[in-house]
Coordinates of N, CA and C in Angstrom, one line a residue:
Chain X
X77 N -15.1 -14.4 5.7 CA -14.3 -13.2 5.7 C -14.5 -12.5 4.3
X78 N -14.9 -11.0 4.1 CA -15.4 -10.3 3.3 C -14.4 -9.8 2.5
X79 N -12.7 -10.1 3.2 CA -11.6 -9.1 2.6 C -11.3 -9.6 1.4
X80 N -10.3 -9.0 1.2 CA -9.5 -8.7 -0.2 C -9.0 -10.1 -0.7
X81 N -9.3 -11.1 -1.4 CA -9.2 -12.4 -1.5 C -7.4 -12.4 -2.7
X82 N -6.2 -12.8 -2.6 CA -5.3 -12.6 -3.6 C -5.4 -14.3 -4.1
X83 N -4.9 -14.7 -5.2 CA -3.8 -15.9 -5.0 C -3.4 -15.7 -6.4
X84 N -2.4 -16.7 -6.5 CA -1.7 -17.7 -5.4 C -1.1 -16.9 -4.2
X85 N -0.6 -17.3 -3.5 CA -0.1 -16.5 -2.4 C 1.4 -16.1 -2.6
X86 N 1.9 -17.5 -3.1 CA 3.6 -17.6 -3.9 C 3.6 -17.9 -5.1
X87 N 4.0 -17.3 -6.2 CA 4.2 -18.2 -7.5 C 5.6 -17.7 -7.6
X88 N 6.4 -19.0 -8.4 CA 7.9 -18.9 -9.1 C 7.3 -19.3 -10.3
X89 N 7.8 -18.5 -11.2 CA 8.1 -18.7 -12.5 C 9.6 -18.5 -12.8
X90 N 9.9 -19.2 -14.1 CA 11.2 -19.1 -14.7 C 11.1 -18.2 -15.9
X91 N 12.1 -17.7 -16.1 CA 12.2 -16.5 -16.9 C 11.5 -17.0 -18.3
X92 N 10.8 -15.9 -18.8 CA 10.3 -16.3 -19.9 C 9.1 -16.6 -20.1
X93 N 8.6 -17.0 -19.0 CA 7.1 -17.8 -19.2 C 6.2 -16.4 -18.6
X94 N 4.6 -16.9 -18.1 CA 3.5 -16.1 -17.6 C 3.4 -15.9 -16.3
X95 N 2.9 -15.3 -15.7 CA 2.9 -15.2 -14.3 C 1.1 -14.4 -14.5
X96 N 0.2 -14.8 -13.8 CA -1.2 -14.4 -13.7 C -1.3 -14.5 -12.4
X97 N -2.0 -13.0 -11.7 CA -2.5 -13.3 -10.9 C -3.6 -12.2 -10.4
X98 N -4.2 -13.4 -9.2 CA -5.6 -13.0 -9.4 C -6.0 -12.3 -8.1
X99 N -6.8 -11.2 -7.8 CA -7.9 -10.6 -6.7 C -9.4 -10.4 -7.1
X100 N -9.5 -11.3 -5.4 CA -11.2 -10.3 -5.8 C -11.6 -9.5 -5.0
X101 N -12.0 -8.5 -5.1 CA -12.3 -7.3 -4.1 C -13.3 -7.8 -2.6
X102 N -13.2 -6.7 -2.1 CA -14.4 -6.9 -1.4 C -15.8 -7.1 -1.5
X103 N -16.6 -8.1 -1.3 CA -17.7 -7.8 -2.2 C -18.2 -6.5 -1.9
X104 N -18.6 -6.3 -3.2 CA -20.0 -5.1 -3.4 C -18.5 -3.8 -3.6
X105 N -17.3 -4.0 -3.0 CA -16.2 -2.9 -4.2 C -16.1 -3.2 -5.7
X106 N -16.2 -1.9 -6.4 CA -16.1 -2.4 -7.9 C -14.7 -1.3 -8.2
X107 N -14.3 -0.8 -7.6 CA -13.0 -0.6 -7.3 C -11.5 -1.0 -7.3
X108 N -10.3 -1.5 -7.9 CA -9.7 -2.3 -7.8 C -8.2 -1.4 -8.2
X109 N -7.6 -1.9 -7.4 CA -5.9 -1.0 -7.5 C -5.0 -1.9 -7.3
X110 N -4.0 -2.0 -7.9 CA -2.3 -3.1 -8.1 C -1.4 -2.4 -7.8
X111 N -1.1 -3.0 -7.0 CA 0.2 -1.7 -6.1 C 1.6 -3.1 -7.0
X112 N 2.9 -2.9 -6.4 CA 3.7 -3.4 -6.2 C 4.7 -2.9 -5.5
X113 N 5.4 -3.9 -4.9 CA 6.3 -3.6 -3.7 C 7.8 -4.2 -3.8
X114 N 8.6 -3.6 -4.6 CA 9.9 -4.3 -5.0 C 10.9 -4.1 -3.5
X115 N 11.8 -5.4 -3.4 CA 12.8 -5.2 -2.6 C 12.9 -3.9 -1.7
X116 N 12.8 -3.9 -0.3 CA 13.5 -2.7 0.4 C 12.5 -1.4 -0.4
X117 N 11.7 -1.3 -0.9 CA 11.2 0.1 -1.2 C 9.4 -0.2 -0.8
X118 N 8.9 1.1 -1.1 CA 7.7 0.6 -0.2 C 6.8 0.7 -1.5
X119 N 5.1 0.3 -1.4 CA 4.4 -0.1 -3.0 C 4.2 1.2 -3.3
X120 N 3.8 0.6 -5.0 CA 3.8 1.7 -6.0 C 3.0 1.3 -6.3
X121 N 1.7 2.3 -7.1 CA 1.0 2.4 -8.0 C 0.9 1.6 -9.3
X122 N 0.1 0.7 -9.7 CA 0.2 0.3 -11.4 C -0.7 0.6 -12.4
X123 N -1.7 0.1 -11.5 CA -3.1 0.3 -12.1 C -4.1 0.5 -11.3
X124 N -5.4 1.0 -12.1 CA -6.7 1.2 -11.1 C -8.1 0.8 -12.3
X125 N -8.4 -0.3 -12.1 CA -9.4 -0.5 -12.8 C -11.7 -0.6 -12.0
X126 N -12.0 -0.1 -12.9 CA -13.5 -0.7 -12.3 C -14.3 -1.5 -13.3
X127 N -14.9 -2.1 -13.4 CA -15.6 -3.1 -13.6 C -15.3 -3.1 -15.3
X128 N -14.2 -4.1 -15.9 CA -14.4 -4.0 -17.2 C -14.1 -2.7 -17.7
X129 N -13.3 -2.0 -17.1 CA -12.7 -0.9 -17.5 C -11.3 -0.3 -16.9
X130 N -10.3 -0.2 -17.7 CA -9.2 0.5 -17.4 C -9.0 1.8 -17.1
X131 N -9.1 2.2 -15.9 CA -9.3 3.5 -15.2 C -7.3 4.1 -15.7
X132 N -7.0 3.6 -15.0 CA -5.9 4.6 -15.1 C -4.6 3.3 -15.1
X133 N -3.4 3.4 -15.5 CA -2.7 2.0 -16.1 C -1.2 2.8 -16.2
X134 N -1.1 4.3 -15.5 CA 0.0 5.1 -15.8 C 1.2 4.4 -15.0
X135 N 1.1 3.7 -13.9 CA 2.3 3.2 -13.1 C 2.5 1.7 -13.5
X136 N 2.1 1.0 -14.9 CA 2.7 -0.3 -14.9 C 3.5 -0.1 -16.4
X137 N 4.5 -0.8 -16.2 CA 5.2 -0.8 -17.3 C 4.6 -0.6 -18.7
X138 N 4.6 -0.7 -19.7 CA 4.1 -0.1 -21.2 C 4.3 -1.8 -21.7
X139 N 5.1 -2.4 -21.6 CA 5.1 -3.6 -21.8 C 5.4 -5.2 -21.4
X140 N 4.5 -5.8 -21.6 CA 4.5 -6.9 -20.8 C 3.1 -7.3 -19.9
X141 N 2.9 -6.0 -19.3 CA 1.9 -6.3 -18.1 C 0.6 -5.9 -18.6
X142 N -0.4 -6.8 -18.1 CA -1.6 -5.8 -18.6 C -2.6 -6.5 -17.2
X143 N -3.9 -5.8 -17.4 CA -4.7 -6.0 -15.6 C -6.0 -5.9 -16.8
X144 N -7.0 -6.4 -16.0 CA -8.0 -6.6 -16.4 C -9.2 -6.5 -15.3
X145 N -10.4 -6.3 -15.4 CA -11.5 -6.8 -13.9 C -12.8 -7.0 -14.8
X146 N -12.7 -8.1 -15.6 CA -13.7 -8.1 -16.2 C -15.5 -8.2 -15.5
X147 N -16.5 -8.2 -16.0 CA -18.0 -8.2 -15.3 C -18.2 -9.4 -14.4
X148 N -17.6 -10.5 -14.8 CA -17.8 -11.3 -13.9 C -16.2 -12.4 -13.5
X149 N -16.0 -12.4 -12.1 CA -15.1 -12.8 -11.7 C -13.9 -12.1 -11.4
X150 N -12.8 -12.5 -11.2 CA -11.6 -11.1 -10.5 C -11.0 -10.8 -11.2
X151 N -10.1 -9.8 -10.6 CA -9.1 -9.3 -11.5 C -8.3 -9.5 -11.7
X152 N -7.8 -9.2 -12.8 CA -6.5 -10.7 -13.2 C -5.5 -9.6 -13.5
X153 N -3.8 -9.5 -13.0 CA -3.0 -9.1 -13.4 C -1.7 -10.2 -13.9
X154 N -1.8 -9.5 -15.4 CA -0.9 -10.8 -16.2 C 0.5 -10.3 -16.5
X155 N 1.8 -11.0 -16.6 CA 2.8 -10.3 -17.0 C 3.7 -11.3 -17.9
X156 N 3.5 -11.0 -19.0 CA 3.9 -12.0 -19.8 C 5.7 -12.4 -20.0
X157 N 6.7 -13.2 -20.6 CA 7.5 -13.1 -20.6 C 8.6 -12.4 -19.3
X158 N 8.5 -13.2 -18.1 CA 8.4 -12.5 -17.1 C 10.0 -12.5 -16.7
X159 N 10.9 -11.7 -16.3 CA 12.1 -11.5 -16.2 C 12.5 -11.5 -14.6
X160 N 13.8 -11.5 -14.2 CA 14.1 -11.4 -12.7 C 13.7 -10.1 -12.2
X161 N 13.8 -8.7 -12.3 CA 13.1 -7.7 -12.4 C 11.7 -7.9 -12.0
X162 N 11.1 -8.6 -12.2 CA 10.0 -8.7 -11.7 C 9.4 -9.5 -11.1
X163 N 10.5 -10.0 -9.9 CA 10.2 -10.4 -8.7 C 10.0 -9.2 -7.5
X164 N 8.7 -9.8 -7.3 CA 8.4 -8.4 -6.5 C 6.7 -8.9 -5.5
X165 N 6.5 -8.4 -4.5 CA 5.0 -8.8 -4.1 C 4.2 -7.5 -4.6
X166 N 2.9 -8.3 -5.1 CA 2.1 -7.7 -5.8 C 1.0 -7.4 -4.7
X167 N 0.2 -6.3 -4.6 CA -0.8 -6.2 -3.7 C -1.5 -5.6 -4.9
X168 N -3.3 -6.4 -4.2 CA -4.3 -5.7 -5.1 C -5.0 -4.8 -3.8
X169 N -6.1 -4.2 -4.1 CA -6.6 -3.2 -3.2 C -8.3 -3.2 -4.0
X170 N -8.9 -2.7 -3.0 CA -10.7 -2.7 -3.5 C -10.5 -0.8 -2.7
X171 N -12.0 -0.6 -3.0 CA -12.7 0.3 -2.4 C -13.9 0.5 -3.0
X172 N -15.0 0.9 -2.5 CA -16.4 0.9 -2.6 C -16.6 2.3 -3.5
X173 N -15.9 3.4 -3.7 CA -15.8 4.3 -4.1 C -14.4 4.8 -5.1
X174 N -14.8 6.0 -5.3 CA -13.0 6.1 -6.4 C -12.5 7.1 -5.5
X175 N -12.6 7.0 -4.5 CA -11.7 8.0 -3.6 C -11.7 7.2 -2.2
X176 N -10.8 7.9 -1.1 CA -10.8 7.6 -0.2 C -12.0 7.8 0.8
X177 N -12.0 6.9 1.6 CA -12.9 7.1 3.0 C -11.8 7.2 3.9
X178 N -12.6 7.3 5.1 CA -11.3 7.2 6.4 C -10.5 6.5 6.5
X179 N -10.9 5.4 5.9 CA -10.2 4.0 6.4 C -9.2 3.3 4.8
X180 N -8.9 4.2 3.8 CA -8.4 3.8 3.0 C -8.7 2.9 2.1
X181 N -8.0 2.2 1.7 CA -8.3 1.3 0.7 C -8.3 -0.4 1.7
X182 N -8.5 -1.2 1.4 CA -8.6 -3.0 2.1 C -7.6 -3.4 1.4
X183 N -6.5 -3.9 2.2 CA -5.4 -4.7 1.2 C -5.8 -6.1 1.4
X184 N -5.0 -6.6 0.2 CA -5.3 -8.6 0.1 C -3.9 -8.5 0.9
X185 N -3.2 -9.9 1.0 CA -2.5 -10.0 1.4 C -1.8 -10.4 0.5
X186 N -1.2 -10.0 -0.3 CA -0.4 -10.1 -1.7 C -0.3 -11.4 -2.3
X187 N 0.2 -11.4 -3.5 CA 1.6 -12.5 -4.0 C 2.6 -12.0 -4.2
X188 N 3.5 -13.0 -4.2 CA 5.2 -13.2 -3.7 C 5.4 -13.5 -5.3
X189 N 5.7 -13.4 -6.2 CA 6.7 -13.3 -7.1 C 7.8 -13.5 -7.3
X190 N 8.0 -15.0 -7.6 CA 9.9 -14.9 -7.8 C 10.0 -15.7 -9.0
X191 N 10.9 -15.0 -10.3 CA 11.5 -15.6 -11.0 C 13.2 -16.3 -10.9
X192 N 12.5 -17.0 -11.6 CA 14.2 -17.9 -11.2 C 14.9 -18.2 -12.7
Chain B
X26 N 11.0 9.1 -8.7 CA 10.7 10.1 -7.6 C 10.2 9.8 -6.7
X27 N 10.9 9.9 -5.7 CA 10.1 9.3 -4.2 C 9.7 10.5 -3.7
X28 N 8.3 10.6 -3.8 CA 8.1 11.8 -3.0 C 7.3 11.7 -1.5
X29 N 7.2 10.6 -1.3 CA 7.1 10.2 0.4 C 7.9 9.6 1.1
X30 N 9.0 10.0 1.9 CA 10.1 9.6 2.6 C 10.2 9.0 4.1
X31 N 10.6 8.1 4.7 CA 10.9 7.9 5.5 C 11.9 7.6 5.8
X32 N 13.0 8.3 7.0 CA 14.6 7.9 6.7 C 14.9 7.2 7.7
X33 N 14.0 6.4 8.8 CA 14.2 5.6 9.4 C 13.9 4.1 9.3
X34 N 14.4 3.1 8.5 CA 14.9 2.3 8.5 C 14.3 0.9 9.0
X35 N 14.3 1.6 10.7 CA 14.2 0.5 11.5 C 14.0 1.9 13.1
X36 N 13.5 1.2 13.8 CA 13.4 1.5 15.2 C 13.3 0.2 16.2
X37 N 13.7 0.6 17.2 CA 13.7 -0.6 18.4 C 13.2 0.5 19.5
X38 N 12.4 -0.2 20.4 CA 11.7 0.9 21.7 C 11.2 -0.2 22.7
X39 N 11.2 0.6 23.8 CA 11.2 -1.0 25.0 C 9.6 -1.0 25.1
X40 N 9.1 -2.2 25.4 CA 7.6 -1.9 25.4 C 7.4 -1.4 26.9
X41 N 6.4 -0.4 26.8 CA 5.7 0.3 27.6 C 5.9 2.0 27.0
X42 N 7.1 2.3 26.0 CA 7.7 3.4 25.8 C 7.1 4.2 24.7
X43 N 7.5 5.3 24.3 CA 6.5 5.6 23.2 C 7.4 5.3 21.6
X44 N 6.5 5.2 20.8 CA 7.5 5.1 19.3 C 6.9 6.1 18.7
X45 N 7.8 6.8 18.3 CA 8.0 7.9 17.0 C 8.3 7.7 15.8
X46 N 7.6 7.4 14.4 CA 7.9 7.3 13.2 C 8.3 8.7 12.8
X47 N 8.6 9.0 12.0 CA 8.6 10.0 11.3 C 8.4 9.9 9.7
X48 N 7.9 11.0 9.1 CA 7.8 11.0 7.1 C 8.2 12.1 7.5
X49 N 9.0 12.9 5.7 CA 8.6 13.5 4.9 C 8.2 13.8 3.4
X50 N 7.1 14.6 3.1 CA 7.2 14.4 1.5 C 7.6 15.7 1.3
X51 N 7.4 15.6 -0.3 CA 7.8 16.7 -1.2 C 6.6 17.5 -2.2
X52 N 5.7 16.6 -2.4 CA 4.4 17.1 -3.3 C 3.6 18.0 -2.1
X53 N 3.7 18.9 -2.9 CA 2.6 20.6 -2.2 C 1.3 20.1 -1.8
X54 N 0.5 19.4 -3.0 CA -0.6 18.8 -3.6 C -0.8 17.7 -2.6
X55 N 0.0 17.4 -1.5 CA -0.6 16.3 -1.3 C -1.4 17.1 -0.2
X56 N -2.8 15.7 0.1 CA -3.4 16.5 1.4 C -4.5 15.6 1.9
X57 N -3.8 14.4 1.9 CA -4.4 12.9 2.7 C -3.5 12.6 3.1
X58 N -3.3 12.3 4.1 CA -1.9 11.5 4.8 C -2.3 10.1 5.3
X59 N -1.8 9.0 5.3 CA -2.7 7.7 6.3 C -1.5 7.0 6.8
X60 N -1.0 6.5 7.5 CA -0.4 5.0 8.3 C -0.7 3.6 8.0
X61 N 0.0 2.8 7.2 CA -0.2 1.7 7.3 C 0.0 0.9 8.2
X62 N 0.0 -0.5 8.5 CA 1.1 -1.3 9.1 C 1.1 -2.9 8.5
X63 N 2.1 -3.2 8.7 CA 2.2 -4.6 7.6 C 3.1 -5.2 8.5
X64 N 2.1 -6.6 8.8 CA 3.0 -7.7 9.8 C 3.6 -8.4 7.9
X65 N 4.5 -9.4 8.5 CA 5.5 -10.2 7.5 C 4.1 -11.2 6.7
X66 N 4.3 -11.1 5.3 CA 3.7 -12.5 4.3 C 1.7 -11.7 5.1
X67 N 1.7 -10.4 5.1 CA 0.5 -10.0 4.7 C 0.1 -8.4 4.4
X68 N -1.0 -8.6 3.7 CA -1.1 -6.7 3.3 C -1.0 -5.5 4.2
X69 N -0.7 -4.8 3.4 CA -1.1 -3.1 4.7 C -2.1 -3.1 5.1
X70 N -2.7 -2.7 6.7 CA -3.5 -2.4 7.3 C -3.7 -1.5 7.7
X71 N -4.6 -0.4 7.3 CA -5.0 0.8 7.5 C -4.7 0.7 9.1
X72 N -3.9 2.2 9.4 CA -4.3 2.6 10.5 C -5.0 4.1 11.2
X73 N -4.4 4.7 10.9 CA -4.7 5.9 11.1 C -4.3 7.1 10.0
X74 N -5.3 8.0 9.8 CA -5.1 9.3 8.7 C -5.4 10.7 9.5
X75 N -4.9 11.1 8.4 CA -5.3 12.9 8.5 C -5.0 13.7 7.4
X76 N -6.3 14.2 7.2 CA -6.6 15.4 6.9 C -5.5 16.6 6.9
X77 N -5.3 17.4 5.5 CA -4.6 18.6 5.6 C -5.1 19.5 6.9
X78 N -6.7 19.8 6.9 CA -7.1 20.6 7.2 C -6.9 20.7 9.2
X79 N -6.3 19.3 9.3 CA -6.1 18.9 10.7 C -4.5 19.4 11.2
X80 N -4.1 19.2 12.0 CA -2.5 19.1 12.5 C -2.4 18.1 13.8
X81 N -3.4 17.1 13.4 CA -3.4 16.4 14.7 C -4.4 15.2 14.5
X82 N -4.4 14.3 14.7 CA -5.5 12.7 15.1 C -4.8 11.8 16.2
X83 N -6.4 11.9 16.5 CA -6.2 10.9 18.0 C -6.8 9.3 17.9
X84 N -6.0 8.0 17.9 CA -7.2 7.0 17.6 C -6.7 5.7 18.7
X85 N -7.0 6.2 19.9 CA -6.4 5.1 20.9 C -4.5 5.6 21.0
X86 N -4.2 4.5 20.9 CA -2.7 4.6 21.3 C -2.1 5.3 20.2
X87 N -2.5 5.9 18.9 CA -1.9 6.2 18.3 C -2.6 7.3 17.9
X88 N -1.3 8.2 17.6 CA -1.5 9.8 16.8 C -0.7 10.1 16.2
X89 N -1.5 10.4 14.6 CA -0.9 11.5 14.0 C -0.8 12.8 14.2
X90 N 0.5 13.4 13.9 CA 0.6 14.8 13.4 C 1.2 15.2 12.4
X91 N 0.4 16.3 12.1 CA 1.0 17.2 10.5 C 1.6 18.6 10.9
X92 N 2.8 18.5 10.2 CA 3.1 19.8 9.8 C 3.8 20.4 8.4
X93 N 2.1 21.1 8.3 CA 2.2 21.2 6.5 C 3.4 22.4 6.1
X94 N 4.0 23.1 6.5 CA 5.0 24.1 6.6 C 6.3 23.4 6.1
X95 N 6.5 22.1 6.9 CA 7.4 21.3 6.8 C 7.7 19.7 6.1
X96 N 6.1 19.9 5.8 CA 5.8 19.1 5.1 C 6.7 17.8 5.6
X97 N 5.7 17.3 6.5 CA 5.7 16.5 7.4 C 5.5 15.9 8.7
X98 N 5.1 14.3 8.7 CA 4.3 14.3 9.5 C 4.8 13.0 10.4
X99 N 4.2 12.4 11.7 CA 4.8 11.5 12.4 C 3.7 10.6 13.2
X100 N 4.0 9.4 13.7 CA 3.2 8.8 14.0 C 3.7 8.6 15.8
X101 N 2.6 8.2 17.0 CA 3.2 8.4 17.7 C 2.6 7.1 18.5
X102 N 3.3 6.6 19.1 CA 2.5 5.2 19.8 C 2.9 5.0 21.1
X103 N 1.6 5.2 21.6 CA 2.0 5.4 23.4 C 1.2 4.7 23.9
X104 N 1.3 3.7 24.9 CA 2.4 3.0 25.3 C 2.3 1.8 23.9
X105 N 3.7 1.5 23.8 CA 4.0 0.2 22.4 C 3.8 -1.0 23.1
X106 N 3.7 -1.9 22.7 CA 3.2 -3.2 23.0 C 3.8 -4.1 22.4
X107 N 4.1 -5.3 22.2 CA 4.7 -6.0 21.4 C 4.0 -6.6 20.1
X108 N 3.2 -6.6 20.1 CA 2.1 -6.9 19.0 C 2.3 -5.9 17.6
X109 N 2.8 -4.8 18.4 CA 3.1 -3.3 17.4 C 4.6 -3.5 16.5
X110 N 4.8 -4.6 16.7 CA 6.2 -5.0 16.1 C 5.7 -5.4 14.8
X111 N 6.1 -4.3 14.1 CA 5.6 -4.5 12.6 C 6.5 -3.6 11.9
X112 N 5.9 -3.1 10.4 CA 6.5 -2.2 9.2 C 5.3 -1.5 9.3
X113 N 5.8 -0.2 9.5 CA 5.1 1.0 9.4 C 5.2 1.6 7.7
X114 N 3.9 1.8 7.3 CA 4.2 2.8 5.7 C 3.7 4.2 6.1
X115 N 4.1 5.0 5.7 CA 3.2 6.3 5.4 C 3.3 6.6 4.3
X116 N 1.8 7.2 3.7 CA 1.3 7.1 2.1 C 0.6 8.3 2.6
X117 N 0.6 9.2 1.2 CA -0.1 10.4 0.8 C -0.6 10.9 -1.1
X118 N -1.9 11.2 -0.5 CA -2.4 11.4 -2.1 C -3.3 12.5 -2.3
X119 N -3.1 12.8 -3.4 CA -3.3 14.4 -3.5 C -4.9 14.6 -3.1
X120 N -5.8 15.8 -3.2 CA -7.0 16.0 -3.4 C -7.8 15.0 -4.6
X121 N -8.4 14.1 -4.4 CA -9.2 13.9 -5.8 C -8.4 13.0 -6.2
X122 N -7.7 12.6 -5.9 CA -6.6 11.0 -6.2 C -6.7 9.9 -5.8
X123 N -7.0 8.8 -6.5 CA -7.1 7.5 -5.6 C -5.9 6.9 -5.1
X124 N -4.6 7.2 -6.1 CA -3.2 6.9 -6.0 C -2.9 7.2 -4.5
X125 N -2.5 6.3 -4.2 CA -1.4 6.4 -2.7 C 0.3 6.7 -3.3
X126 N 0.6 7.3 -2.9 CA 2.3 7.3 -2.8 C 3.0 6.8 -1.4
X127 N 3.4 5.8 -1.6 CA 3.9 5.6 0.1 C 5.3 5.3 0.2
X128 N 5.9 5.8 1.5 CA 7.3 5.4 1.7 C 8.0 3.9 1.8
X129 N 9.2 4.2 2.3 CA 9.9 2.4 2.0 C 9.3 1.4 3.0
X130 N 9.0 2.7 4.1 CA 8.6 1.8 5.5 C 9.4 2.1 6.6
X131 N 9.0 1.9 7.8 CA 9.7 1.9 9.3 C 9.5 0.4 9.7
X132 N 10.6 -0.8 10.0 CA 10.6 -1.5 11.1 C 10.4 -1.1 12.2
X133 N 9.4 -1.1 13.2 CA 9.8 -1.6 14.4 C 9.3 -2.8 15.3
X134 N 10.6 -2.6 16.1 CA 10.5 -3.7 17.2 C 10.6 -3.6 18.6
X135 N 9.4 -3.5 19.5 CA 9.1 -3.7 20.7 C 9.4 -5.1 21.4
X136 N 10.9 -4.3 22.2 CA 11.4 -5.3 23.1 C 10.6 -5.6 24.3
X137 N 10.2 -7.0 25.1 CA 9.9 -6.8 26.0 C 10.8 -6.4 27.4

């Protein structure tokens, strides 16, 4: 299967500690987008990275979180010091291009996020 | 700012019937519209889009329509099936944007 690879699938963390997680696009997308999906609301925007570079980073907090897609291996979004507030499922996203085609973007099938 | 809306919640429709989502947004600028759908403990799955330049897509049992005056648009599923029992999103992003904006979501659920 070529899709959108996430894990862990579930991580709990307790308040305070790190929470990392990881996607790898589709192969041959060098494209990469972090949605998030809190409680009852639908995802938002965080970031959009391509290859070892921070494209755009305007929808994730200013502090705490930071996303990475370095040259070789996935992309890693990290959130350090992690509070209840930020239990939420995380979706990463690929696409072959920086814009849409017909078919949108490929979602992974997220991680679950829960601090305790 | 939520500027892609959906105020339905939830829907229930008997299978064989048609289902009606509805959105509205608020951004002028927007002018990609697309459908997701999201079964439980997995990602959105593209379904269907459109084009500003359209007022209409046809892709099997499902169709979009736009009405850019009103700014807004609906999804239409004829005949529903039970399989279709999912969370509907509708997401729109401007010209030249990779950003999706999408709404909270539509439950529905196709009774047999």
């Amino acid at each position: 299967n070529a899709g959108v690879m996430q894990n862990p699938r579930h991580l709990v963390r307790r308040r305070g500690q790190e929470a990392r997680l990881r996607c790898s696009p589709v192969k041959g997308h060098s494209h990469v987008y972090w949605y998030r999906q809190l409680p009852e609301e639908g995802l938002k925007f965080m970031v959009y990275l391509q290859k070892e570079n921070i494209i755009d980073e305007s929808g994730m907090p200013k502090e705490r979180f930071s996303a990475e897609f370095p040259k070789e291996g996935p992309s890693i979004l990290r959130i350090q010091q992690v509070v209840r507030g930020d239990s939420a499922a995380y979706f990463c996203a690929s696409s072959p291009f920086d814009s849409f085609t017909n078919y949108g973007y490929t979602f992974g099938s997220g991680t679950r996020l829960t601090v305790v | 700012d939520q500027q892609v809306k959906q105020n339905s919640p939830s829907l229930s429709v008997q299978e064989g019937r048609i289902s009606i989502l509805n959105c509205d947004y608020t951004n002028s600028m927007f002018d990609y519209f697309l459908w997701y759908k999201k079964y439980p403990a997995e990602g959105p799955t593209f379904l269907i889009s459109i084009s500003s330049i359209k007022d209409k897509n046809e892709d099997g049992r499902f169709t979009v329509f736009l009405n850019k005056s009103a700014k807004h648009l609906s999804l239409h599923i004829v005949p529903s099936q039970p399989g279709d029992s999912a969370v509907y999103f509708c997401a729109a992003s401007a010209k030249g944007d990779y950003k999706l904006s999408f709404g909270a979501g539509t439950t529905v659920t196709v009774r047999a």
